[in-house]
PDB file of C-alpha atoms in Angstrom:
ATOM      1  CA  UNK A   1       0.031   0.173   0.495  1.00  0.00           C
ATOM      2  CA  UNK A   2       1.528   3.555  -0.915  1.00  0.00           C
ATOM      3  CA  UNK A   3       1.905   5.549   2.324  1.00  0.00           C
ATOM      4  CA  UNK A   4       1.006   8.321  -0.352  1.00  0.00           C
ATOM      5  CA  UNK A   5      -1.360   8.295  -2.655  1.00  0.00           C
ATOM      6  CA  UNK A   6      -0.939  10.039  -5.908  1.00  0.00           C
ATOM      7  CA  UNK A   7      -2.738  13.167  -5.339  1.00  0.00           C
ATOM      8  CA  UNK A   8      -5.534  13.569  -7.984  1.00  0.00           C
ATOM      9  CA  UNK A   9      -5.172  16.207 -10.774  1.00  0.00           C
ATOM     10  CA  UNK A  10      -1.569  16.032 -10.122  1.00  0.00           C
ATOM     11  CA  UNK A  11       0.622  16.000 -12.971  1.00  0.00           C
ATOM     12  CA  UNK A  12       2.887  12.517 -14.040  1.00  0.00           C
ATOM     13  CA  UNK A  13       5.855  14.233 -13.414  1.00  0.00           C
ATOM     14  CA  UNK A  14       6.023  15.024  -9.845  1.00  0.00           C
ATOM     15  CA  UNK A  15       2.462  13.175  -8.375  1.00  0.00           C
ATOM     16  CA  UNK A  16       3.295  14.015  -4.520  1.00  0.00           C
ATOM     17  CA  UNK A  17       2.683  17.618  -3.075  1.00  0.00           C
ATOM     18  CA  UNK A  18       4.276  18.197   0.321  1.00  0.00           C
ATOM     19  CA  UNK A  19       4.087  21.274   2.258  1.00  0.00           C
ATOM     20  CA  UNK A  20       6.508  22.025   5.229  1.00  0.00           C
ATOM     21  CA  UNK A  21       7.357  24.909   7.414  1.00  0.00           C
ATOM     22  CA  UNK A  22      11.013  26.247   7.567  1.00  0.00           C
ATOM     23  CA  UNK A  23      13.085  27.859   9.932  1.00  0.00           C
ATOM     24  CA  UNK A  24      16.067  30.343   9.658  1.00  0.00           C
ATOM     25  CA  UNK A  25      18.202  33.313  10.610  1.00  0.00           C
ATOM     26  CA  UNK A  26      18.521  35.227   7.876  1.00  0.00           C
ATOM     27  CA  UNK A  27      21.886  37.698   9.162  1.00  0.00           C
ATOM     28  CA  UNK A  28      24.042  35.522   6.345  1.00  0.00           C
ATOM     29  CA  UNK A  29      21.871  35.634   3.369  1.00  0.00           C
ATOM     30  CA  UNK A  30      20.646  37.813   0.515  1.00  0.00           C
ATOM     31  CA  UNK A  31      16.901  36.983   1.633  1.00  0.00           C
ATOM     32  CA  UNK A  32      14.292  34.328   0.746  1.00  0.00           C
ATOM     33  CA  UNK A  33      14.543  33.933  -3.335  1.00  0.00           C
ATOM     34  CA  UNK A  34      16.986  32.744  -5.876  1.00  0.00           C
ATOM     35  CA  UNK A  35      18.613  35.313  -7.587  1.00  0.00           C
ATOM     36  CA  UNK A  36      19.435  33.780 -11.685  1.00  0.00           C
ATOM     37  CA  UNK A  37      22.965  34.013 -12.578  1.00  0.00           C
ATOM     38  CA  UNK A  38      23.687  35.199  -8.991  1.00  0.00           C
ATOM     39  CA  UNK A  39      25.829  33.199  -6.875  1.00  0.00           C
ATOM     40  CA  UNK A  40      24.731  35.187  -3.519  1.00  0.00           C
ATOM     41  CA  UNK A  41      23.548  32.968  -0.797  1.00  0.00           C
ATOM     42  CA  UNK A  42      19.557  32.321  -0.117  1.00  0.00           C
ATOM     43  CA  UNK A  43      17.251  30.505   2.024  1.00  0.00           C
ATOM     44  CA  UNK A  44      15.538  28.781  -0.992  1.00  0.00           C
ATOM     45  CA  UNK A  45      18.601  28.054  -2.820  1.00  0.00           C
ATOM     46  CA  UNK A  46      19.843  26.027   0.999  1.00  0.00           C
ATOM     47  CA  UNK A  47      16.572  24.152   0.768  1.00  0.00           C
ATOM     48  CA  UNK A  48      15.971  23.408  -2.730  1.00  0.00           C
ATOM     49  CA  UNK A  49      19.625  21.693  -1.927  1.00  0.00           C
ATOM     50  CA  UNK A  50      18.718  19.863   0.753  1.00  0.00           C
ATOM     51  CA  UNK A  51      15.196  18.656  -0.194  1.00  0.00           C
ATOM     52  CA  UNK A  52      16.746  17.542  -3.738  1.00  0.00           C
ATOM     53  CA  UNK A  53      19.235  15.354  -2.091  1.00  0.00           C
ATOM     54  CA  UNK A  54      16.551  13.589  -0.121  1.00  0.00           C
ATOM     55  CA  UNK A  55      14.464  13.133  -3.308  1.00  0.00           C
ATOM     56  CA  UNK A  56      17.322  12.454  -5.608  1.00  0.00           C
ATOM     57  CA  UNK A  57      15.998  14.316  -8.357  1.00  0.00           C
ATOM     58  CA  UNK A  58      16.027  18.903  -8.559  1.00  0.00           C
ATOM     59  CA  UNK A  59      13.071  20.291  -6.137  1.00  0.00           C
ATOM     60  CA  UNK A  60      11.698  23.673  -6.463  1.00  0.00           C
ATOM     61  CA  UNK A  61       9.975  25.684  -3.665  1.00  0.00           C
ATOM     62  CA  UNK A  62       6.806  28.122  -3.115  1.00  0.00           C
ATOM     63  CA  UNK A  63       7.332  30.380  -0.193  1.00  0.00           C
ATOM     64  CA  UNK A  64       3.812  31.610   1.705  1.00  0.00           C
ATOM     65  CA  UNK A  65       6.175  35.251   1.766  1.00  0.00           C
ATOM     66  CA  UNK A  66       9.597  36.014   0.263  1.00  0.00           C
ATOM     67  CA  UNK A  67      11.787  37.612   2.972  1.00  0.00           C
ATOM     68  CA  UNK A  68      14.434  40.423   2.685  1.00  0.00           C
ATOM     69  CA  UNK A  69      18.105  40.030   3.120  1.00  0.00           C
ATOM     70  CA  UNK A  70      18.674  39.208   6.735  1.00  0.00           C
ATOM     71  CA  UNK A  71      15.039  38.390   7.558  1.00  0.00           C
ATOM     72  CA  UNK A  72      14.653  35.897   9.653  1.00  0.00           C
ATOM     73  CA  UNK A  73      11.770  33.341   9.692  1.00  0.00           C
ATOM     74  CA  UNK A  74      10.141  31.082  12.773  1.00  0.00           C
ATOM     75  CA  UNK A  75       7.615  30.029  10.510  1.00  0.00           C
ATOM     76  CA  UNK A  76       7.746  30.290   7.072  1.00  0.00           C
ATOM     77  CA  UNK A  77       5.118  28.049   4.911  1.00  0.00           C
ATOM     78  CA  UNK A  78       6.550  26.068   1.880  1.00  0.00           C
ATOM     79  CA  UNK A  79       5.300  23.952  -0.553  1.00  0.00           C
ATOM     80  CA  UNK A  80       6.871  20.922  -3.423  1.00  0.00           C
ATOM     81  CA  UNK A  81       6.408  19.057  -5.970  1.00  0.00           C
ATOM     82  CA  UNK A  82       8.284  15.448  -5.935  1.00  0.00           C
ATOM     83  CA  UNK A  83       7.841  12.348  -8.029  1.00  0.00           C
ATOM     84  CA  UNK A  84       8.583   9.805  -5.100  1.00  0.00           C
ATOM     85  CA  UNK A  85       7.660   9.128  -1.492  1.00  0.00           C
ATOM     86  CA  UNK A  86       9.044   9.588   1.953  1.00  0.00           C
ATOM     87  CA  UNK A  87       8.120   9.437   5.211  1.00  0.00           C
ATOM     88  CA  UNK A  88       7.534  13.002   6.779  1.00  0.00           C
ATOM     89  CA  UNK A  89      10.404  11.526   9.172  1.00  0.00           C
ATOM     90  CA  UNK A  90      12.807  11.421   6.559  1.00  0.00           C
ATOM     91  CA  UNK A  91      12.195  14.548   5.211  1.00  0.00           C
ATOM     92  CA  UNK A  92      12.857  16.831   7.993  1.00  0.00           C
ATOM     93  CA  UNK A  93      15.393  14.738   9.245  1.00  0.00           C
ATOM     94  CA  UNK A  94      17.442  13.936   6.165  1.00  0.00           C
ATOM     95  CA  UNK A  95      16.826  17.549   4.953  1.00  0.00           C
ATOM     96  CA  UNK A  96      17.958  18.993   8.113  1.00  0.00           C
ATOM     97  CA  UNK A  97      21.334  16.879   7.249  1.00  0.00           C
ATOM     98  CA  UNK A  98      22.174  18.712   4.478  1.00  0.00           C
ATOM     99  CA  UNK A  99      20.838  22.156   5.687  1.00  0.00           C
ATOM    100  CA  UNK A 100      23.597  24.442   7.305  1.00  0.00           C
ATOM    101  CA  UNK A 101      22.861  25.091  11.260  1.00  0.00           C
ATOM    102  CA  UNK A 102      21.129  28.272  10.392  1.00  0.00           C
ATOM    103  CA  UNK A 103      18.544  27.054   8.295  1.00  0.00           C
ATOM    104  CA  UNK A 104      15.971  23.877  10.140  1.00  0.00           C
ATOM    105  CA  UNK A 105      12.930  22.097   8.915  1.00  0.00           C
ATOM    106  CA  UNK A 106      10.173  22.098  11.343  1.00  0.00           C
ATOM    107  CA  UNK A 107       7.821  19.512  10.032  1.00  0.00           C
ATOM    108  CA  UNK A 108       6.784  18.420   6.642  1.00  0.00           C
ATOM    109  CA  UNK A 109       3.383  16.479   5.095  1.00  0.00           C
ATOM    110  CA  UNK A 110       1.425  15.694   2.245  1.00  0.00           C
ATOM    111  CA  UNK A 111      -1.297  17.794   0.863  1.00  0.00           C
ATOM    112  CA  UNK A 112      -3.554  17.992  -2.128  1.00  0.00           C
ATOM    113  CA  UNK A 113      -2.671  19.458  -4.704  1.00  0.00           C
ATOM    114  CA  UNK A 114      -4.777  22.705  -5.110  1.00  0.00           C
ATOM    115  CA  UNK A 115      -3.006  23.457  -1.885  1.00  0.00           C
ATOM    116  CA  UNK A 116      -0.349  26.610  -2.531  1.00  0.00           C
ATOM    117  CA  UNK A 117       2.278  28.506   0.128  1.00  0.00           C
ATOM    118  CA  UNK A 118       1.600  31.284  -1.278  1.00  0.00           C
ATOM    119  CA  UNK A 119      -2.099  31.374  -3.356  1.00  0.00           C
ATOM    120  CA  UNK A 120      -3.705  29.610  -0.386  1.00  0.00           C
ATOM    121  CA  UNK A 121      -2.242  32.082   2.773  1.00  0.00           C
ATOM    122  CA  UNK A 122      -5.269  34.360   4.052  1.00  0.00           C
ATOM    123  CA  UNK A 123      -2.892  36.409   6.197  1.00  0.00           C
ATOM    124  CA  UNK A 124       0.791  36.604   7.358  1.00  0.00           C
ATOM    125  CA  UNK A 125       2.290  37.562  10.753  1.00  0.00           C
ATOM    126  CA  UNK A 126       5.413  39.371  11.854  1.00  0.00           C
ATOM    127  CA  UNK A 127       7.517  40.236  14.716  1.00  0.00           C
ATOM    128  CA  UNK A 128       9.688  43.238  14.705  1.00  0.00           C
ATOM    129  CA  UNK A 129      12.019  42.904  18.146  1.00  0.00           C
ATOM    130  CA  UNK A 130      13.769  46.066  19.289  1.00  0.00           C
ATOM    131  CA  UNK A 131      16.147  46.430  22.164  1.00  0.00           C
ATOM    132  CA  UNK A 132      16.252  49.365  23.790  1.00  0.00           C
ATOM    133  CA  UNK A 133      19.259  49.850  26.420  1.00  0.00           C
ATOM    134  CA  UNK A 134      22.103  52.068  26.937  1.00  0.00           C
ATOM    135  CA  UNK A 135      24.413  49.555  25.675  1.00  0.00           C
ATOM    136  CA  UNK A 136      24.967  47.912  22.479  1.00  0.00           C
ATOM    137  CA  UNK A 137      24.258  43.931  22.697  1.00  0.00           C
ATOM    138  CA  UNK A 138      27.226  41.057  22.648  1.00  0.00           C
ATOM    139  CA  UNK A 139      24.690  38.310  22.343  1.00  0.00           C
ATOM    140  CA  UNK A 140      22.015  38.267  19.012  1.00  0.00           C
ATOM    141  CA  UNK A 141      23.516  41.228  17.896  1.00  0.00           C
ATOM    142  CA  UNK A 142      21.903  40.306  14.504  1.00  0.00           C
ATOM    143  CA  UNK A 143      18.381  38.268  16.051  1.00  0.00           C
ATOM    144  CA  UNK A 144      17.375  42.072  17.332  1.00  0.00           C
ATOM    145  CA  UNK A 145      17.622  45.211  16.050  1.00  0.00           C
ATOM    146  CA  UNK A 146      19.119  47.871  19.016  1.00  0.00           C
ATOM    147  CA  UNK A 147      18.692  51.265  20.036  1.00  0.00           C
ATOM    148  CA  UNK A 148      20.568  53.165  22.765  1.00  0.00           C
ATOM    149  CA  UNK A 149      17.371  55.615  22.854  1.00  0.00           C
ATOM    150  CA  UNK A 150      14.470  55.240  25.841  1.00  0.00           C
ATOM    151  CA  UNK A 151      10.866  54.237  23.528  1.00  0.00           C
ATOM    152  CA  UNK A 152       7.564  54.415  24.618  1.00  0.00           C
ATOM    153  CA  UNK A 153       5.723  51.446  23.744  1.00  0.00           C
ATOM    154  CA  UNK A 154       2.323  53.105  25.144  1.00  0.00           C
ATOM    155  CA  UNK A 155       2.612  56.053  22.540  1.00  0.00           C
ATOM    156  CA  UNK A 156       4.088  53.902  19.992  1.00  0.00           C
ATOM    157  CA  UNK A 157       0.722  51.851  20.220  1.00  0.00           C
ATOM    158  CA  UNK A 158      -1.379  54.745  20.134  1.00  0.00           C
ATOM    159  CA  UNK A 159       0.329  55.403  17.060  1.00  0.00           C
ATOM    160  CA  UNK A 160      -0.022  51.982  15.486  1.00  0.00           C
ATOM    161  CA  UNK A 161      -3.881  52.237  16.159  1.00  0.00           C
ATOM    162  CA  UNK A 162      -3.915  54.532  12.676  1.00  0.00           C
ATOM    163  CA  UNK A 163      -2.748  52.081  10.444  1.00  0.00           C
ATOM    164  CA  UNK A 164      -5.100  48.718  11.437  1.00  0.00           C
ATOM    165  CA  UNK A 165      -7.551  48.254   8.735  1.00  0.00           C
ATOM    166  CA  UNK A 166      -7.414  48.651   4.895  1.00  0.00           C
ATOM    167  CA  UNK A 167      -5.586  51.314   3.581  1.00  0.00           C
ATOM    168  CA  UNK A 168      -3.313  52.573   0.961  1.00  0.00           C
ATOM    169  CA  UNK A 169      -0.045  51.995   2.391  1.00  0.00           C
ATOM    170  CA  UNK A 170       2.138  53.441  -0.683  1.00  0.00           C
ATOM    171  CA  UNK A 171       4.495  55.293   1.956  1.00  0.00           C
ATOM    172  CA  UNK A 172       4.973  52.361   4.001  1.00  0.00           C
ATOM    173  CA  UNK A 173       6.461  50.664   0.820  1.00  0.00           C
ATOM    174  CA  UNK A 174       9.768  51.041  -0.557  1.00  0.00           C
ATOM    175  CA  UNK A 175       9.859  53.057  -3.739  1.00  0.00           C
ATOM    176  CA  UNK A 176      11.112  49.706  -5.805  1.00  0.00           C
ATOM    177  CA  UNK A 177       8.106  47.865  -4.738  1.00  0.00           C
ATOM    178  CA  UNK A 178       6.524  45.953  -7.578  1.00  0.00           C
ATOM    179  CA  UNK A 179       3.254  45.283  -6.285  1.00  0.00           C
ATOM    180  CA  UNK A 180       0.784  46.815  -8.463  1.00  0.00           C
ATOM    181  CA  UNK A 181      -1.939  47.198  -5.470  1.00  0.00           C
ATOM    182  CA  UNK A 182      -0.393  49.193  -2.535  1.00  0.00           C
ATOM    183  CA  UNK A 183      -3.780  48.810  -0.574  1.00  0.00           C
ATOM    184  CA  UNK A 184      -3.493  46.064   2.278  1.00  0.00           C
ATOM    185  CA  UNK A 185      -5.421  45.129   5.290  1.00  0.00           C
ATOM    186  CA  UNK A 186      -3.760  45.196   8.251  1.00  0.00           C
ATOM    187  CA  UNK A 187      -5.634  43.094  11.085  1.00  0.00           C
ATOM    188  CA  UNK A 188      -3.461  43.636  13.920  1.00  0.00           C
ATOM    189  CA  UNK A 189      -0.951  45.937  15.075  1.00  0.00           C
ATOM    190  CA  UNK A 190       0.615  45.595  18.723  1.00  0.00           C
ATOM    191  CA  UNK A 191       3.157  47.101  20.488  1.00  0.00           C
ATOM    192  CA  UNK A 192       4.308  45.768  23.757  1.00  0.00           C
ATOM    193  CA  UNK A 193       7.236  45.391  25.949  1.00  0.00           C
ATOM    194  CA  UNK A 194       9.118  42.110  27.685  1.00  0.00           C
ATOM    195  CA  UNK A 195      11.919  43.293  29.699  1.00  0.00           C
ATOM    196  CA  UNK A 196      14.052  45.468  27.850  1.00  0.00           C
ATOM    197  CA  UNK A 197      13.028  44.053  24.237  1.00  0.00           C
ATOM    198  CA  UNK A 198       9.843  45.798  22.838  1.00  0.00           C
ATOM    199  CA  UNK A 199       7.521  43.923  20.339  1.00  0.00           C
ATOM    200  CA  UNK A 200       5.750  44.769  17.051  1.00  0.00           C
ATOM    201  CA  UNK A 201       3.118  42.580  16.616  1.00  0.00           C
ATOM    202  CA  UNK A 202       1.652  42.654  12.809  1.00  0.00           C
ATOM    203  CA  UNK A 203      -0.537  40.204  11.125  1.00  0.00           C
ATOM    204  CA  UNK A 204      -1.918  41.690   6.868  1.00  0.00           C
ATOM    205  CA  UNK A 205      -4.046  39.582   4.329  1.00  0.00           C
ATOM    206  CA  UNK A 206      -0.444  40.717   2.642  1.00  0.00           C
ATOM    207  CA  UNK A 207       2.495  42.713   2.882  1.00  0.00           C
ATOM    208  CA  UNK A 208       4.288  45.509   0.393  1.00  0.00           C
ATOM    209  CA  UNK A 209       8.167  45.239  -0.096  1.00  0.00           C
ATOM    210  CA  UNK A 210       9.606  47.439   3.098  1.00  0.00           C
ATOM    211  CA  UNK A 211       6.373  47.811   4.727  1.00  0.00           C
ATOM    212  CA  UNK A 212       7.024  46.241   8.236  1.00  0.00           C
ATOM    213  CA  UNK A 213      10.463  47.698   8.191  1.00  0.00           C
ATOM    214  CA  UNK A 214       8.896  51.076   7.563  1.00  0.00           C
ATOM    215  CA  UNK A 215       6.047  50.758   9.903  1.00  0.00           C
ATOM    216  CA  UNK A 216       8.624  50.148  12.690  1.00  0.00           C
ATOM    217  CA  UNK A 217      10.688  52.941  11.667  1.00  0.00           C
ATOM    218  CA  UNK A 218       7.977  55.434  11.883  1.00  0.00           C
ATOM    219  CA  UNK A 219       6.438  53.958  15.188  1.00  0.00           C
ATOM    220  CA  UNK A 220      10.189  54.099  16.942  1.00  0.00           C
ATOM    221  CA  UNK A 221      10.670  57.642  15.981  1.00  0.00           C
ATOM    222  CA  UNK A 222       7.363  58.315  17.464  1.00  0.00           C
ATOM    223  CA  UNK A 223       8.510  56.234  20.625  1.00  0.00           C
ATOM    224  CA  UNK A 224      11.611  57.941  20.878  1.00  0.00           C
ATOM    225  CA  UNK A 225       9.933  61.458  21.317  1.00  0.00           C
ATOM    226  CA  UNK A 226      11.340  62.756  17.983  1.00  0.00           C
ATOM    227  CA  UNK A 227       7.580  62.537  16.309  1.00  0.00           C
ATOM    228  CA  UNK A 228       3.971  63.193  17.489  1.00  0.00           C
ATOM    229  CA  UNK A 229       1.619  60.306  18.075  1.00  0.00           C
ATOM    230  CA  UNK A 230      -0.178  61.466  14.176  1.00  0.00           C
ATOM    231  CA  UNK A 231       2.979  61.004  12.501  1.00  0.00           C
ATOM    232  CA  UNK A 232       1.992  57.811  11.795  1.00  0.00           C
ATOM    233  CA  UNK A 233      -1.621  58.690  10.187  1.00  0.00           C
ATOM    234  CA  UNK A 234       0.062  61.697   8.857  1.00  0.00           C
ATOM    235  CA  UNK A 235       2.715  59.682   6.682  1.00  0.00           C
ATOM    236  CA  UNK A 236      -0.310  57.488   5.775  1.00  0.00           C
ATOM    237  CA  UNK A 237      -2.509  60.049   4.435  1.00  0.00           C
ATOM    238  CA  UNK A 238       0.236  61.250   2.361  1.00  0.00           C
ATOM    239  CA  UNK A 239       0.941  58.138  -0.230  1.00  0.00           C
ATOM    240  CA  UNK A 240       4.289  59.322  -0.418  1.00  0.00           C
ATOM    241  CA  UNK A 241       7.166  57.373   0.459  1.00  0.00           C
ATOM    242  CA  UNK A 242       9.661  60.153   0.690  1.00  0.00           C
ATOM    243  CA  UNK A 243       7.336  61.310   4.046  1.00  0.00           C
ATOM    244  CA  UNK A 244       7.816  57.912   5.654  1.00  0.00           C
ATOM    245  CA  UNK A 245      11.108  58.510   7.825  1.00  0.00           C
ATOM    246  CA  UNK A 246      14.089  55.657   7.847  1.00  0.00           C
ATOM    247  CA  UNK A 247      13.452  52.329   6.734  1.00  0.00           C
ATOM    248  CA  UNK A 248      14.224  49.708  10.154  1.00  0.00           C
ATOM    249  CA  UNK A 249      17.087  47.587  10.368  1.00  0.00           C
ATOM    250  CA  UNK A 250      16.282  44.273   9.001  1.00  0.00           C
ATOM    251  CA  UNK A 251      17.780  42.461  11.747  1.00  0.00           C
ATOM    252  CA  UNK A 252      15.040  41.443  14.424  1.00  0.00           C
ATOM    253  CA  UNK A 253      12.287  40.790  11.818  1.00  0.00           C
ATOM    254  CA  UNK A 254      10.718  37.673  11.965  1.00  0.00           C
ATOM    255  CA  UNK A 255       8.231  36.189   9.624  1.00  0.00           C
ATOM    256  CA  UNK A 256       6.553  34.431  12.671  1.00  0.00           C
ATOM    257  CA  UNK A 257       2.856  32.365  11.096  1.00  0.00           C
ATOM    258  CA  UNK A 258       1.084  32.079   7.870  1.00  0.00           C
ATOM    259  CA  UNK A 259      -3.271  31.214   8.188  1.00  0.00           C
ATOM    260  CA  UNK A 260      -4.387  28.682   6.028  1.00  0.00           C
ATOM    261  CA  UNK A 261      -8.190  27.146   5.461  1.00  0.00           C
ATOM    262  CA  UNK A 262      -8.619  24.538   7.913  1.00  0.00           C
ATOM    263  CA  UNK A 263      -9.139  22.317   5.272  1.00  0.00           C
ATOM    264  CA  UNK A 264      -5.833  21.395   4.758  1.00  0.00           C
ATOM    265  CA  UNK A 265      -5.257  20.473   8.365  1.00  0.00           C
ATOM    266  CA  UNK A 266      -1.987  22.095   8.827  1.00  0.00           C
ATOM    267  CA  UNK A 267      -0.152  21.958  12.372  1.00  0.00           C
ATOM    268  CA  UNK A 268      -0.646  25.727  14.383  1.00  0.00           C
ATOM    269  CA  UNK A 269       2.583  27.443  14.561  1.00  0.00           C
ATOM    270  CA  UNK A 270       3.336  28.957  18.218  1.00  0.00           C
ATOM    271  CA  UNK A 271       4.894  32.404  16.748  1.00  0.00           C
ATOM    272  CA  UNK A 272       8.075  32.552  18.261  1.00  0.00           C
ATOM    273  CA  UNK A 273      10.948  33.850  18.048  1.00  0.00           C
ATOM    274  CA  UNK A 274      11.461  31.362  21.011  1.00  0.00           C
ATOM    275  CA  UNK A 275      13.659  33.477  22.805  1.00  0.00           C
ATOM    276  CA  UNK A 276      10.176  36.140  23.830  1.00  0.00           C
ATOM    277  CA  UNK A 277       9.138  34.662  27.172  1.00  0.00           C
ATOM    278  CA  UNK A 278       5.558  33.928  26.274  1.00  0.00           C
ATOM    279  CA  UNK A 279       3.626  33.698  22.932  1.00  0.00           C
ATOM    280  CA  UNK A 280       0.965  36.466  22.665  1.00  0.00           C
TER     281      UNK A 280
END
């Protein structure tokens, strides 16, 4: 009896589809996506290489949301098609054997052929982690964003509320953003503190290029007392990236969760990163 029967509607070339969750530190990489004819290290290339060795044939992967250079993930979801069957444990343990120490497969499971890591996703969630202290840290230097400034999380939360809901986020996206539509729906945007760590937690149906980092840059300026609470709304209304201030560092930004329809029966994420004392 086949462990994973062929999926209805799949091609003869790759009759099996799998979904997986990947965790990685982005500090050493030029982002998720492979660059054609460019040898720079990327997450996608490392994951595809590892899975290809387990499958014994070339494997291409599709992700839920591409991350920029330096950005990390606790729960990046991918899917891939393959010509072979492997036990779930074999994909995970075998894949991790061939992955570098800063990338890990968390789980792999078979899924129906109508699942798509990107197009089936209903929402994505990020956390931006700031270490607010007088002296820079020696630990997790590229796992957090450090500022010597004292940040007022209450004012940051007040400012953040203007960005919840469906808006044109032109002012909060990169000038080079290629998305045709700048409208996104932010489902929640929370700012809270754990000791010297300040966390910006944001969930939306989708994100624009640099959107989270630009929001973080605005909120940090407000938190430092360098701009009024209402500036976040003013930037949004301007629909002009030049009014949005500095793009915050990629270090400290984590892709932490993706929502999919319940019918796919995917494991639920425990939003990270793991060094936070609790998952709010």
